[in-house]
Coordinates of C-alpha atoms in Angstrom, one line a residue:
M1 CA 0.4 -0.2 -0.1
A2 CA 1.1 3.4 -0.7
G3 CA 0.3 6.6 0.9
P4 CA 0.8 8.2 4.4
L5 CA -1.6 5.6 6.1
A6 CA 0.5 2.8 4.5
G7 CA 0.6 0.2 7.5
L8 CA -2.8 1.2 9.2
K9 CA -5.5 -1.9 9.5
V10 CA -9.1 -0.7 9.3
V11 CA -12.1 -2.6 10.0
E12 CA -15.0 -1.2 8.8
L13 CA -18.5 -1.8 9.1
A14 CA -20.8 -1.2 6.3
G15 CA -23.2 1.6 6.1
L16 CA -24.2 4.7 4.1
A17 CA -22.7 7.5 3.8
P18 CA -20.6 9.3 6.2
A19 CA -18.9 5.9 7.9
P20 CA -18.1 4.8 4.5
F21 CA -16.6 8.1 3.6
A22 CA -14.3 8.1 6.6
G23 CA -13.2 4.5 5.4
T24 CA -12.6 6.1 1.8
L25 CA -10.3 9.1 3.5
L26 CA -8.3 6.6 4.9
A27 CA -8.2 3.8 2.4
D28 CA -6.9 6.5 0.1
L29 CA -4.1 7.6 2.2
G30 CA -3.2 4.0 2.3
A31 CA -4.6 2.2 5.3
D32 CA -5.9 -1.3 4.5
V33 CA -9.7 -1.0 5.0
V34 CA -11.5 -4.5 5.2
R35 CA -15.1 -4.0 4.7
V36 CA -17.8 -6.1 6.7
D37 CA -20.6 -6.4 4.4
R38 CA -23.6 -8.2 4.8
A39 CA -23.2 -12.0 3.9
K40 CA -26.4 -11.9 1.4
P41 CA -26.1 -8.5 0.0
G42 CA -29.2 -6.9 -0.4
A43 CA -30.4 -3.5 -2.1
D44 CA -29.2 -0.4 0.0
V45 CA -31.4 2.7 -0.1
L46 CA -29.0 5.7 -2.0
G47 CA -26.9 3.0 -2.7
V48 CA -25.2 2.3 -6.2
P49 CA -23.1 -0.2 -8.5
N50 CA -19.6 0.2 -8.5
D51 CA -19.9 2.8 -5.8
P52 CA -17.1 5.6 -5.2
L53 CA -17.3 5.3 -1.7
T54 CA -16.4 1.4 -1.3
R55 CA -13.0 2.0 -3.2
G56 CA -9.8 1.2 -2.2
R57 CA -10.6 -1.4 0.1
R58 CA -11.5 -5.2 0.7
T59 CA -14.8 -6.9 1.4
I60 CA -16.0 -9.8 3.3
G61 CA -19.5 -11.0 3.6
V62 CA -20.4 -11.7 7.3
D63 CA -23.6 -12.3 9.0
T64 CA -23.5 -10.1 12.3
K65 CA -26.3 -11.7 13.2
S66 CA -24.8 -15.3 14.4
P67 CA -22.0 -15.6 16.8
E68 CA -19.5 -17.0 14.5
G69 CA -20.1 -14.2 12.2
V70 CA -19.5 -11.7 15.5
E71 CA -16.5 -13.9 16.1
V72 CA -15.2 -13.1 12.4
V73 CA -15.4 -9.6 13.0
L74 CA -13.6 -9.6 16.5
R75 CA -10.8 -11.6 15.5
L76 CA -10.5 -8.7 12.3
A77 CA -10.3 -6.1 15.2
E78 CA -7.6 -8.2 17.4
R79 CA -5.6 -7.3 14.5
A80 CA -6.4 -3.6 13.7
D81 CA -5.4 -0.4 14.2
V82 CA -9.3 1.3 14.0
F83 CA -12.9 0.2 13.8
I84 CA -15.8 2.4 12.2
E85 CA -19.2 1.9 12.9
G86 CA -21.8 4.2 12.0
F87 CA -25.1 2.5 13.2
R88 CA -27.8 4.3 15.7
P89 CA -26.7 4.5 19.4
G90 CA -27.1 1.0 21.1
V91 CA -26.9 -1.1 17.8
A92 CA -23.4 -2.1 17.6
E93 CA -24.0 -3.3 20.9
R94 CA -26.4 -5.7 20.6
M95 CA -24.5 -7.2 17.5
G96 CA -21.6 -7.7 20.2
L97 CA -19.6 -5.3 18.5
G98 CA -19.7 -2.3 20.5
P99 CA -16.5 -0.8 22.5
D100 CA -16.5 -2.4 25.2
D101 CA -16.3 -6.0 23.1
V102 CA -14.1 -4.5 20.5
Q103 CA -11.7 -3.3 22.8
G104 CA -11.8 -6.1 25.4
R105 CA -10.3 -8.0 22.3
N106 CA -7.9 -5.1 21.5
P107 CA -7.2 -2.5 23.9
R108 CA -5.1 -0.3 21.5
I109 CA -8.1 -0.4 18.8
V110 CA -9.4 3.4 18.4
Y111 CA -13.4 2.5 17.8
G112 CA -14.9 5.2 15.5
R113 CA -18.7 5.6 15.4
V114 CA -20.7 8.4 13.4
T115 CA -24.3 9.5 14.0
G116 CA -26.2 11.9 13.6
W117 CA -27.6 13.3 16.8
G118 CA -24.1 11.7 18.7
Q119 CA -24.6 8.7 21.6
D120 CA -26.4 10.4 24.1
G121 CA -28.7 13.8 24.3
P122 CA -32.3 13.7 24.1
L123 CA -32.4 12.9 20.3
A124 CA -29.7 10.2 20.3
S125 CA -31.9 7.5 19.4
A126 CA -34.4 9.6 17.2
A127 CA -34.2 9.3 13.4
G128 CA -33.1 11.8 11.3
H129 CA -30.7 13.1 7.8
D130 CA -28.4 15.0 7.0
I131 CA -30.8 18.0 6.8
N132 CA -31.9 17.3 10.0
Y133 CA -29.0 17.7 11.6
L134 CA -28.4 20.5 10.4
S135 CA -31.7 22.3 10.7
V136 CA -31.0 21.5 14.7
A137 CA -26.9 22.9 14.3
G138 CA -28.0 25.6 12.9
A139 CA -26.0 25.1 9.7
L140 CA -29.3 25.3 7.2
E141 CA -31.5 28.4 8.3
P142 CA -28.9 30.9 6.8
I143 CA -28.5 28.7 3.6
G144 CA -31.4 30.4 1.1
R145 CA -32.0 33.4 -0.6
A146 CA -33.7 36.5 1.1
G147 CA -37.3 35.9 1.6
E148 CA -37.4 32.5 0.5
R149 CA -37.4 28.9 2.6
P150 CA -33.8 27.8 3.4
V151 CA -32.0 25.7 0.7
P152 CA -30.2 21.9 1.4
P153 CA -26.7 22.3 0.3
L154 CA -26.7 18.6 -0.8
N155 CA -25.8 16.0 2.1
L156 CA -22.5 17.7 2.3
V157 CA -22.3 19.5 5.2
G158 CA -23.3 16.6 8.0
D159 CA -23.1 13.2 5.9
F160 CA -19.8 14.2 4.4
A161 CA -17.9 17.3 5.6
G162 CA -19.7 17.2 9.8
G163 CA -19.7 13.4 9.8
G164 CA -17.4 11.4 7.9
M165 CA -14.7 13.6 7.5
L166 CA -15.5 14.8 11.1
L167 CA -15.0 10.9 12.2
A168 CA -11.9 10.6 9.9
F169 CA -9.9 13.7 11.5
G170 CA -10.9 12.2 15.3
I171 CA -9.5 8.9 14.4
L172 CA -6.2 10.1 13.2
A173 CA -6.6 12.3 16.6
A174 CA -6.6 9.2 18.8
L175 CA -4.4 7.2 17.1
H176 CA -1.4 10.3 17.7
E177 CA -3.0 10.0 21.2
R178 CA -2.0 6.4 21.5
N179 CA 1.5 7.2 20.8
T180 CA 2.0 8.4 24.1
S181 CA -0.5 6.3 26.3
G182 CA -0.6 2.8 24.4
R183 CA -4.3 2.9 24.3
G184 CA -7.4 3.4 22.6
Q185 CA -10.2 5.3 22.8
V186 CA -13.6 6.0 21.2
V187 CA -14.5 8.6 18.9
D188 CA -18.1 10.0 18.9
A189 CA -18.6 12.0 15.9
A190 CA -21.8 13.5 15.6
M191 CA -23.1 14.8 12.5
V192 CA -24.9 17.6 14.4
D193 CA -21.5 18.6 16.2
G194 CA -20.1 19.0 13.0
A195 CA -22.5 21.2 11.4
A196 CA -22.7 23.3 13.9
L197 CA -18.6 23.3 14.3
L198 CA -18.4 24.1 10.2
M199 CA -20.2 27.4 11.4
T200 CA -17.8 28.5 14.0
Q201 CA -16.9 32.1 11.8
L202 CA -20.3 33.1 11.3
F203 CA -20.4 32.8 14.9
G204 CA -18.0 35.3 15.1
M205 CA -19.0 37.2 12.5
R206 CA -22.4 37.8 13.8
S207 CA -20.9 38.7 17.0
A208 CA -18.9 41.5 15.4
G209 CA -22.1 43.1 13.6
M210 CA -20.9 41.4 10.2
W211 CA -23.5 39.2 9.8
P212 CA -26.7 41.6 10.3
N213 CA -29.2 40.8 8.2
E214 CA -31.8 37.7 7.8
R215 CA -30.6 34.7 5.3
G216 CA -29.7 35.9 2.2
G217 CA -29.1 39.2 3.2
N218 CA -25.1 39.5 4.2
V219 CA -21.9 39.3 2.5
L220 CA -21.1 35.2 2.0
D221 CA -24.8 34.1 1.9
G222 CA -25.9 35.9 -2.1
G223 CA -26.9 38.9 -0.4
A224 CA -23.7 41.2 -1.6
P225 CA -23.8 41.5 -5.0
F226 CA -19.9 41.0 -5.9
Y227 CA -20.4 37.7 -4.0
D228 CA -23.1 35.6 -5.9
T229 CA -23.7 34.0 -9.3
Y230 CA -25.3 35.3 -12.4
E231 CA -26.9 34.2 -15.2
T232 CA -25.0 34.5 -18.6
A233 CA -26.3 35.3 -22.2
D234 CA -26.5 31.5 -23.0
G235 CA -28.2 30.6 -19.9
K236 CA -24.8 29.5 -17.8
Y237 CA -24.0 30.8 -14.7
V238 CA -20.4 32.6 -14.0
A239 CA -19.7 32.8 -9.9
V240 CA -18.4 36.2 -8.7
G241 CA -16.1 36.7 -5.5
A242 CA -14.7 40.1 -5.8
I243 CA -15.1 40.9 -1.9
E244 CA -11.5 42.9 -1.4
M245 CA -11.3 46.5 -3.3
R246 CA -8.2 45.4 -5.6
F247 CA -10.3 42.4 -7.3
W248 CA -13.7 44.5 -7.2
G249 CA -11.4 46.6 -9.1
D250 CA -10.3 43.9 -11.5
L251 CA -13.8 42.8 -11.7
V252 CA -14.8 46.1 -12.3
K253 CA -12.2 46.3 -15.7
V254 CA -13.3 43.0 -17.3
L255 CA -17.0 44.1 -17.0
E256 CA -15.8 47.3 -19.1
L257 CA -17.6 49.4 -16.1
D258 CA -17.1 53.0 -15.2
P259 CA -15.8 53.0 -11.5
D260 CA -16.9 56.6 -11.2
E261 CA -20.2 55.6 -11.8
L262 CA -21.0 52.7 -9.8
P263 CA -22.2 52.7 -6.2
V264 CA -19.8 52.2 -3.6
H265 CA -19.5 47.9 -3.6
L266 CA -19.0 47.9 0.2
D267 CA -22.3 50.5 0.8
W268 CA -25.2 47.9 1.6
N269 CA -28.0 50.2 1.2
Q270 CA -26.5 50.4 -2.3
W271 CA -26.4 46.5 -3.0
P272 CA -30.1 46.1 -5.0
R273 CA -28.9 49.1 -8.0
L274 CA -24.8 47.5 -7.8
R275 CA -26.9 43.9 -8.6
E276 CA -29.0 45.3 -11.1
I277 CA -25.9 46.9 -12.8
L278 CA -23.6 43.6 -12.7
A279 CA -26.7 41.6 -13.8
A280 CA -26.9 43.9 -16.8
A281 CA -23.3 43.3 -17.9
I282 CA -22.4 40.0 -17.2
G283 CA -25.6 39.5 -19.0
K284 CA -23.9 40.5 -22.7
Y285 CA -21.8 37.6 -22.7
T286 CA -21.4 34.0 -22.8
R287 CA -20.3 32.2 -19.7
D288 CA -16.7 31.1 -21.4
E289 CA -16.5 34.5 -23.0
L290 CA -16.7 36.0 -19.6
V291 CA -13.8 33.5 -18.2
A292 CA -12.0 34.3 -21.0
R293 CA -11.7 37.9 -20.2
A294 CA -11.1 37.2 -16.8
E295 CA -8.2 34.8 -17.4
G296 CA -5.2 36.4 -16.0
T297 CA -6.7 38.6 -13.7
D298 CA -7.7 38.8 -10.4
A299 CA -11.6 39.5 -10.5
C300 CA -12.3 36.1 -8.8
L301 CA -15.1 35.5 -11.8
T302 CA -15.2 31.7 -12.8
P303 CA -17.1 29.2 -14.6
V304 CA -20.1 27.4 -12.5
L305 CA -19.8 23.8 -13.6
S306 CA -21.7 21.1 -12.7
P307 CA -19.8 18.0 -11.3
W308 CA -19.8 16.6 -14.9
E309 CA -18.1 19.3 -16.3
A310 CA -15.8 19.8 -13.4
A311 CA -13.2 17.1 -14.4
A312 CA -12.3 18.8 -18.0
H313 CA -11.5 21.9 -16.2
P314 CA -7.8 22.8 -17.2
H315 CA -6.9 23.6 -13.7
N316 CA -8.4 20.7 -12.4
A317 CA -6.7 18.4 -15.2
A318 CA -3.3 19.8 -14.6
R319 CA -3.7 19.0 -10.9
G320 CA -5.1 15.6 -11.7
T321 CA -8.1 16.5 -9.5
F322 CA -10.1 14.0 -11.1
V323 CA -9.4 10.6 -11.8
E324 CA -11.3 7.4 -13.5
I325 CA -11.8 4.3 -11.6
G326 CA -13.4 1.0 -12.5
G327 CA -14.7 3.3 -15.7
V328 CA -16.2 5.7 -13.4
V329 CA -14.7 9.7 -13.0
Q330 CA -14.9 10.5 -9.5
P331 CA -12.7 12.9 -7.5
A332 CA -9.2 11.8 -6.7
P333 CA -7.9 11.2 -3.1
A334 CA -6.2 14.3 -1.3
P335 CA -4.8 16.2 0.1
R336 CA -1.2 15.8 -1.6
F337 CA 2.1 14.2 0.3
D338 CA 5.2 15.6 -1.6
R339 CA 7.2 12.1 0.2
T340 CA 4.4 9.8 0.5
P341 CA 1.8 10.2 -2.0
P342 CA -0.9 7.8 -2.1
A343 CA -1.7 5.2 -5.7
T344 CA -4.9 5.7 -7.5
P345 CA -7.7 3.5 -5.4
E346 CA -8.5 0.3 -6.7
P347 CA -12.4 -0.4 -8.3
P348 CA -14.8 -1.0 -5.9
H349 CA -14.8 -4.7 -5.0
E350 CA -17.8 -7.0 -5.3
K351 CA -19.4 -7.0 -1.9
G352 CA -17.4 -10.3 0.0
A353 CA -15.4 -10.9 -3.0
D354 CA -12.5 -10.9 -0.3
T355 CA -14.0 -13.0 2.0
A356 CA -11.8 -16.2 1.7
D357 CA -8.5 -14.4 1.4
V358 CA -9.3 -12.2 4.9
L359 CA -10.4 -15.5 6.7
A360 CA -7.2 -17.2 5.3
E361 CA -5.4 -14.4 7.2
L362 CA -7.2 -14.8 10.1
G363 CA -5.8 -17.9 10.7
Y364 CA -9.3 -20.3 9.6
D365 CA -8.2 -22.9 7.6
A366 CA -10.5 -24.8 4.8
E367 CA -12.2 -27.1 7.2
G368 CA -13.1 -23.4 9.4
V369 CA -14.3 -21.9 6.3
E370 CA -16.7 -24.1 5.2
A371 CA -18.3 -24.6 8.9
L372 CA -18.5 -20.9 8.7
R373 CA -20.2 -21.1 5.3
Q374 CA -22.1 -24.1 6.8
A375 CA -23.8 -22.1 9.3
G376 CA -24.4 -19.2 7.0
A377 CA -22.0 -17.3 9.0
I378 CA -20.4 -15.8 5.9
A379 CA -20.9 -15.7 2.1
S380 CA -21.0 -18.5 0.3

């Protein structure tokens, strides 16, 4: 395995979105991740074939409802550095795979768990999705246009940034601490906590009087005309982020506007008029014409690309920001490392495809494997 996490062994109980994303982040950087899938794979809501969230790791099919299957997972944990699960509180414990069970077999293991509401609190056992965690964290209300309802930012803020990425960060912090203590610990990554944490700057701006208005009326939420998107002549869009005066000056030049005739761009009271002027100026050009005009300047004007267009953008292409894995174009591992760069991840394996190989590593002989198969504890 290549990458800065080469040699790290991870066991991941199959789940949706945040837990597998944490596993992907670790696998992308070289960790040996074994994903525990169901012995009899079924259809998962939002699950897709050849899912990039399952790339770069091996997979075994195990019936974790059987004592034999649980024992297989515990034997995996004995040899691992990290254990990941994303169930509601108490589910892993009922399976016999909670922190006490796993750390009882391996006191050095870091047990990472990600949930929406966390392991305690009045809502801990309640159902929910990304949109619910954001709404309670205060991260959903500020997103949207003035006078309109809040808009879900896909499931990026809760599931991925505030969930899976926070879990991966917590796991690495716990591994660092283990170097001193020699002991593992439980990492509780709650999406409601993570979404709230991502709002830290906004609390500072509010306290300083820099976020005085309601949704859609402030500097960074589309309220400012110099920090927004605009439709171009061909029905596409550009993004403008010319906040600072020198960037604003470049944008004015790109749009061939007379700075002496423009409202003061930082005067909140003049924003409606300034927005009209920018919309009219930008609307004269196609998206690509405007991008070409802004090239080489600091106008902070960029094309609004679909995810499917982004891979072809010259900057992304030059950096290799996207890669093709198993016939699917997808984001490449990040961040970059100068001495220990990770390899391109392997395509996702079929669920349970590596069961025999992993069991052999655990010391199961042919007779033991057959006994597990006969008991229905592993994929047949």
